[in-house]
PDB file of C-alpha atoms in Angstrom:
ATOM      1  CA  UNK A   1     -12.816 -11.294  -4.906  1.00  0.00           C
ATOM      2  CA  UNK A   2      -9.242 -10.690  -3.710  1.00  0.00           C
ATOM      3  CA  UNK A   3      -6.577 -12.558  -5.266  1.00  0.00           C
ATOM      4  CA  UNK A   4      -2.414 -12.254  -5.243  1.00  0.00           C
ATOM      5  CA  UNK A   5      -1.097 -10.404  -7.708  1.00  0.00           C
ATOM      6  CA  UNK A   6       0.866 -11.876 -10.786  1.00  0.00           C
ATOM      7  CA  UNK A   7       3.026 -10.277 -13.446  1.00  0.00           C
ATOM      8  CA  UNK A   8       0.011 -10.005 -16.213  1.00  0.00           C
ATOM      9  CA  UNK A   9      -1.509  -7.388 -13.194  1.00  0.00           C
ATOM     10  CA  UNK A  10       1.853  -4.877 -13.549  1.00  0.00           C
ATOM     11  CA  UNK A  11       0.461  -2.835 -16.251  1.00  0.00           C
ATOM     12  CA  UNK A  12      -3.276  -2.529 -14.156  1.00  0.00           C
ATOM     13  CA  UNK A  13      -1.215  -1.965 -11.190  1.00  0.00           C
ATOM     14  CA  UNK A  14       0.781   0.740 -12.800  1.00  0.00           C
ATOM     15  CA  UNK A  15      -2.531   2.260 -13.812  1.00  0.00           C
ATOM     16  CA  UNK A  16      -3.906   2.157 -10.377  1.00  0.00           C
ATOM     17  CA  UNK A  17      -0.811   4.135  -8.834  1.00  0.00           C
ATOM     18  CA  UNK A  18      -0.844   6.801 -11.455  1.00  0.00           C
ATOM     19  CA  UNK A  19      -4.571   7.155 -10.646  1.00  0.00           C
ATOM     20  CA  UNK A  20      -3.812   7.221  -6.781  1.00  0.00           C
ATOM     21  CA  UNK A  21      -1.063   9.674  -6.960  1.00  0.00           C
ATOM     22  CA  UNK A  22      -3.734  11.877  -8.767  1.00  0.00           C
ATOM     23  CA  UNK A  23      -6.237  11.414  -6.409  1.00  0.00           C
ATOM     24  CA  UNK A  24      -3.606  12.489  -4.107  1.00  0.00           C
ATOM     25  CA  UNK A  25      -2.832  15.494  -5.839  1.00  0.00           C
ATOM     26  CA  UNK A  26       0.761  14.230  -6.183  1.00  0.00           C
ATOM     27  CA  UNK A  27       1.119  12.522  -9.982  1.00  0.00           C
ATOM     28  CA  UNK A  28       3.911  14.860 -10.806  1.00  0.00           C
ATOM     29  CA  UNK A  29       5.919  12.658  -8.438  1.00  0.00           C
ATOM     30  CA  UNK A  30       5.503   8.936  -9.785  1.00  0.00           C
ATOM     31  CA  UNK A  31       8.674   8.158 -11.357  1.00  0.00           C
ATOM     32  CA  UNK A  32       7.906   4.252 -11.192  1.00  0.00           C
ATOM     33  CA  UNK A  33       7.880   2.342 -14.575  1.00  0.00           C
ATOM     34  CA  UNK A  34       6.317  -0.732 -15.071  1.00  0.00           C
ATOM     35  CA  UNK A  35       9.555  -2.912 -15.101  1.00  0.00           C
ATOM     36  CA  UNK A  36      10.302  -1.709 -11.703  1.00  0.00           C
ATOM     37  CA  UNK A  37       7.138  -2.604 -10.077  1.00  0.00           C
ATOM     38  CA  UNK A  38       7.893  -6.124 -12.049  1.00  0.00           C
ATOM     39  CA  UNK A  39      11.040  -6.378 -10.679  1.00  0.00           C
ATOM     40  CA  UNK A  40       9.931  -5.208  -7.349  1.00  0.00           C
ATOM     41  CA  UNK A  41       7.008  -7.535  -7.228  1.00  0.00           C
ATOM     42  CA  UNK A  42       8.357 -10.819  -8.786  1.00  0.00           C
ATOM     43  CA  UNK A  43      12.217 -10.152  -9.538  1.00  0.00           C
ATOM     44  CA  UNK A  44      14.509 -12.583  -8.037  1.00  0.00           C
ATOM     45  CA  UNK A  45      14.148 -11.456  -4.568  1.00  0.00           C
ATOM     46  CA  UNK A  46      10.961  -9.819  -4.504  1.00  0.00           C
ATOM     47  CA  UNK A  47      10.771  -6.842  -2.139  1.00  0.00           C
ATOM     48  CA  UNK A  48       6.786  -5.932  -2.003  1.00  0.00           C
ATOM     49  CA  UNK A  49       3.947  -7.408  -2.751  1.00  0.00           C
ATOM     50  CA  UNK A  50       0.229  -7.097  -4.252  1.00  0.00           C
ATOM     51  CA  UNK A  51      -3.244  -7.951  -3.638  1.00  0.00           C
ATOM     52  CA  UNK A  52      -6.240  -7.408  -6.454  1.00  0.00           C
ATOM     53  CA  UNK A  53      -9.659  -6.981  -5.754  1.00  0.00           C
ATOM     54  CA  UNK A  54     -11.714  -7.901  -8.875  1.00  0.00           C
ATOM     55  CA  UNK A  55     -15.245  -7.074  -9.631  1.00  0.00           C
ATOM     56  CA  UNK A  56     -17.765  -9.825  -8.657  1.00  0.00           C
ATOM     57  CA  UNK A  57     -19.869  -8.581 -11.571  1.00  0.00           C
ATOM     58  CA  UNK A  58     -17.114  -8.893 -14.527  1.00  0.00           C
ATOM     59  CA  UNK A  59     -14.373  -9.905 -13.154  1.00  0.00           C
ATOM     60  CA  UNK A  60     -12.147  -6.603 -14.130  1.00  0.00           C
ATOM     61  CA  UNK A  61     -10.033  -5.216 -11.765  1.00  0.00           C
ATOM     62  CA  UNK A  62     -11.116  -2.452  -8.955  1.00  0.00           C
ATOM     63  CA  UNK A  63      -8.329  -2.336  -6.386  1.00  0.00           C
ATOM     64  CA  UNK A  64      -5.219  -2.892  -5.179  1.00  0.00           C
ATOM     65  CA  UNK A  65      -3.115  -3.266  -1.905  1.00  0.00           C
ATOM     66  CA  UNK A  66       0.283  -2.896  -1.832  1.00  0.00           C
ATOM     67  CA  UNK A  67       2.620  -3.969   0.921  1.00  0.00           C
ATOM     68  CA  UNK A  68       5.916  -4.716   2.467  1.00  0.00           C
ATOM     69  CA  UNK A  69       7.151  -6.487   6.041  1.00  0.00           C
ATOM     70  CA  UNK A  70       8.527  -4.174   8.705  1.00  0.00           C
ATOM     71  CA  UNK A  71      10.184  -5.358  11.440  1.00  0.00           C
ATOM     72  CA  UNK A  72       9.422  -4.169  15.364  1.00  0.00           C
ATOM     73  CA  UNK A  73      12.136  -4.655  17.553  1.00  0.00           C
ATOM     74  CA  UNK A  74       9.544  -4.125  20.301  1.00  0.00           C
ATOM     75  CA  UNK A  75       7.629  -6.744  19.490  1.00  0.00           C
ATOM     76  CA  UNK A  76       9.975  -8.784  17.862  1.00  0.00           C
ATOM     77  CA  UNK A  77       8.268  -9.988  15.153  1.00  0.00           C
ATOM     78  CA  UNK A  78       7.410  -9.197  11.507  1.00  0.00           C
ATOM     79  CA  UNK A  79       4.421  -6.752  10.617  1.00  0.00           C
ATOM     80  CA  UNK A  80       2.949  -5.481   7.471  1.00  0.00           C
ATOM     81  CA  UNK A  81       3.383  -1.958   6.005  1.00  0.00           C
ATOM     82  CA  UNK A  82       0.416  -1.192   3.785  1.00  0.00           C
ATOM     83  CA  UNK A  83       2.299   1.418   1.141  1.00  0.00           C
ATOM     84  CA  UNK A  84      -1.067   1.536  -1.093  1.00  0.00           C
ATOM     85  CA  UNK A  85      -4.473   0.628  -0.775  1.00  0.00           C
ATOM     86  CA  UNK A  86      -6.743   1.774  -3.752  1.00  0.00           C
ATOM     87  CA  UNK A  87     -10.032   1.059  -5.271  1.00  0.00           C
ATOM     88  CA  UNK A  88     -11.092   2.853  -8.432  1.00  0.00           C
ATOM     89  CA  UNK A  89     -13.868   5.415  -7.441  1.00  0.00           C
ATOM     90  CA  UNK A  90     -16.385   4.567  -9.365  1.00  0.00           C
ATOM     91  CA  UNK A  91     -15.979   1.417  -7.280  1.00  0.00           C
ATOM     92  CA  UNK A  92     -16.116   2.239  -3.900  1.00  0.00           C
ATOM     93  CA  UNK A  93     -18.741   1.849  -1.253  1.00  0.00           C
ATOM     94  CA  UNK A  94     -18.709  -1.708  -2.872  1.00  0.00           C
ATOM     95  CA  UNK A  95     -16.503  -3.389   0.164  1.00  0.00           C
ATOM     96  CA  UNK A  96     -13.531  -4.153  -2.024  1.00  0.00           C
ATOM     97  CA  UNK A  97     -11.059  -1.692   0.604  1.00  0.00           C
ATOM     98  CA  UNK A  98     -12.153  -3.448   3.168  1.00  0.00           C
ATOM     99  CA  UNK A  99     -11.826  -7.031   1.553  1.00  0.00           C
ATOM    100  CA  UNK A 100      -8.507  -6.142   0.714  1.00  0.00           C
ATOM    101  CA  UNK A 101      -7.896  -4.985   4.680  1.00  0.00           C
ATOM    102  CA  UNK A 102      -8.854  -8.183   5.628  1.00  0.00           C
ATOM    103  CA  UNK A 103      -7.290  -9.908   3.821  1.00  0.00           C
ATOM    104  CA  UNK A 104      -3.822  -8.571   4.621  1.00  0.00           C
ATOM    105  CA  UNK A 105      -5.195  -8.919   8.635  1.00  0.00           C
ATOM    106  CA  UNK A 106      -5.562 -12.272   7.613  1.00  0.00           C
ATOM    107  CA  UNK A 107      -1.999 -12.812   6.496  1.00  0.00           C
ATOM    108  CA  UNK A 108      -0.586 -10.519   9.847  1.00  0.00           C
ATOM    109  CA  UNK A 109      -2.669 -13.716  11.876  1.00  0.00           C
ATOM    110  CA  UNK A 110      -1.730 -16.563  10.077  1.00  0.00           C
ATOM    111  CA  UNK A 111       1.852 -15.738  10.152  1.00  0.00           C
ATOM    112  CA  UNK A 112       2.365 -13.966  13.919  1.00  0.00           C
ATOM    113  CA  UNK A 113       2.824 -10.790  12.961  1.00  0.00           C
ATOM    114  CA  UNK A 114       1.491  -8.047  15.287  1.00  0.00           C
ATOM    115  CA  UNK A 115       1.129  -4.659  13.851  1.00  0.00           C
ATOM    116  CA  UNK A 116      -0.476  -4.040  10.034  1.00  0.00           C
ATOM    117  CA  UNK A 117       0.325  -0.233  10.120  1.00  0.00           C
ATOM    118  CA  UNK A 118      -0.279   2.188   7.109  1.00  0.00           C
ATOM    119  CA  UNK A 119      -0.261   6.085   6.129  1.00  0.00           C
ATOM    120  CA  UNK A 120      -3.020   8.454   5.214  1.00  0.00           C
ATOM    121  CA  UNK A 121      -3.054  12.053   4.219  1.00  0.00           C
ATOM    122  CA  UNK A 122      -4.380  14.122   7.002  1.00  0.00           C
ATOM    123  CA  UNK A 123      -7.089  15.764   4.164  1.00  0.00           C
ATOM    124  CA  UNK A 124      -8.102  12.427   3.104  1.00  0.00           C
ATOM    125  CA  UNK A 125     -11.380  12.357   5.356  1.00  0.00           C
ATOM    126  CA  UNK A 126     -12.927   9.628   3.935  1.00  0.00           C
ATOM    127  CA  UNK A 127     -10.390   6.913   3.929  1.00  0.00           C
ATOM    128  CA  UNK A 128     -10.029   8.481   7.965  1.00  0.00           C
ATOM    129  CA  UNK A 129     -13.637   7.818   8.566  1.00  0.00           C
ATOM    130  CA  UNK A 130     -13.059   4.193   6.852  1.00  0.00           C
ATOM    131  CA  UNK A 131      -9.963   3.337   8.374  1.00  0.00           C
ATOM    132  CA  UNK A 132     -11.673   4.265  11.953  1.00  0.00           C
ATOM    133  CA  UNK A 133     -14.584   2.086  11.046  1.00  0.00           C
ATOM    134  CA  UNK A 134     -12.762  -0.511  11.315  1.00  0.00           C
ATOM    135  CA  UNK A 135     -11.453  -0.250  14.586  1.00  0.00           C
ATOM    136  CA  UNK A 136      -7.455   1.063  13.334  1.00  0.00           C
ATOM    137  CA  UNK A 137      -5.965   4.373  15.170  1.00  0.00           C
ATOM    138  CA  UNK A 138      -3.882   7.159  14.279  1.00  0.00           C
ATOM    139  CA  UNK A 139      -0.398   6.990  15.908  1.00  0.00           C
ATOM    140  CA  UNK A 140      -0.480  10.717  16.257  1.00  0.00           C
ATOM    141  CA  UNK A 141       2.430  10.348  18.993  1.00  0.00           C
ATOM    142  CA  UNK A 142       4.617   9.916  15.572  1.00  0.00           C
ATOM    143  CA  UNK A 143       5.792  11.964  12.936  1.00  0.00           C
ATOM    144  CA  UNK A 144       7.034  10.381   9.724  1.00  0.00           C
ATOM    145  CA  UNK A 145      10.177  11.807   8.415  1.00  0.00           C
ATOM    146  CA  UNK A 146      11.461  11.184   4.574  1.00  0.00           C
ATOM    147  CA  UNK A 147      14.835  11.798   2.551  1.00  0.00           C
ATOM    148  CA  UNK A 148      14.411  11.785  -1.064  1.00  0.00           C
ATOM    149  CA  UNK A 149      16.427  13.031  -4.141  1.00  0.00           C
ATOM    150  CA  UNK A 150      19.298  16.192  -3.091  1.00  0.00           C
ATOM    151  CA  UNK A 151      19.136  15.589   0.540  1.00  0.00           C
ATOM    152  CA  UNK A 152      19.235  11.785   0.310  1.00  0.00           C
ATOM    153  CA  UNK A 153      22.288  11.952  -1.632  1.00  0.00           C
ATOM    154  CA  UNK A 154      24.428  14.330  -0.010  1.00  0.00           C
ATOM    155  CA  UNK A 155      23.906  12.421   3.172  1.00  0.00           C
ATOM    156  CA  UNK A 156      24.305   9.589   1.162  1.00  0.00           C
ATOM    157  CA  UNK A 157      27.877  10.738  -0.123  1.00  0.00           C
ATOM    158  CA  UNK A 158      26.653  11.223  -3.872  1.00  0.00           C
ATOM    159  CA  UNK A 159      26.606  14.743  -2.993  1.00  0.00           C
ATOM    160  CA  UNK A 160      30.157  15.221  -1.746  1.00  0.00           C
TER     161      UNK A 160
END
């Protein structure tokens, strides 16, 4: 079952991205505390969002999405920007990723928006293989670029 997220999920959600950023060999880098993703989720003027995926079994909770809109000024409308998709590995192979997918296609139709775009580690062979299965492509024409902490700021002007 895939649901929307409320508050009572921030501490399973906040779970779930510590154990993706270990899966990704990157946990040293999660700086996020639970009242941000609150805030970020269902503050005042809530910036991302959240899907569950719940066990049909029990009912406990075996995934997440998380997501944002983007903008193309190509195609002038709205898309989504998947920034997480996770389901706890003891739980996969059990359709919950792709559930979640769908869902989020779902919302991309119902609304007019175009594009549902998303990241993946070039190791990450699996989620490749899944993400092909379902009929996405690499954008290999692109290279993502990032600014984060010393360089951020002194182009920022906290550095000058």
């Amino acid at each position: 079952m895939i649901r929307t997220a409320t508050a009572a999920d921030v501490p399973e959600l906040h779970a779930m991205v510590r154990e993706l950023a270990d899966y990704e060999k990157s946990l040293h880098e999660v700086r996020v505390a639970e009242e941000q993703l609150r805030e970020a989720l269902f503050g005042e003027r809530p910036a991302a969002f959240a899907h569950i995926a719940e066990s049909d079994e029990d009912g406990s909770v075996v995934g997440f999405a998380l997501w944002f809109l983007n903008f193309s000024t190509w195609r002038g409308t709205h898309g989504i920007y998947l920034e997480d998709l996770y389901v706890r590995p003891e739980r996969r192979g059990g359709g919950h990723g792709k559930a979640l997918l769908t869902e989020l296609a779902r919302i991309c139709v119902e609304r007019g928006y175009e594009r549902l775009e998303w990241s993946v580690l070039n190791w990450n062979a699996p989620s490749i293989a899944f993400y092909e299965a379902l009929g996405a492509r690499p954008q290999d024409e692109w290279t993502v670029y990032r600014l984060t902490d010393g360089a951020l700021a002194e182009l920022g002007g906290a550095g000058v």
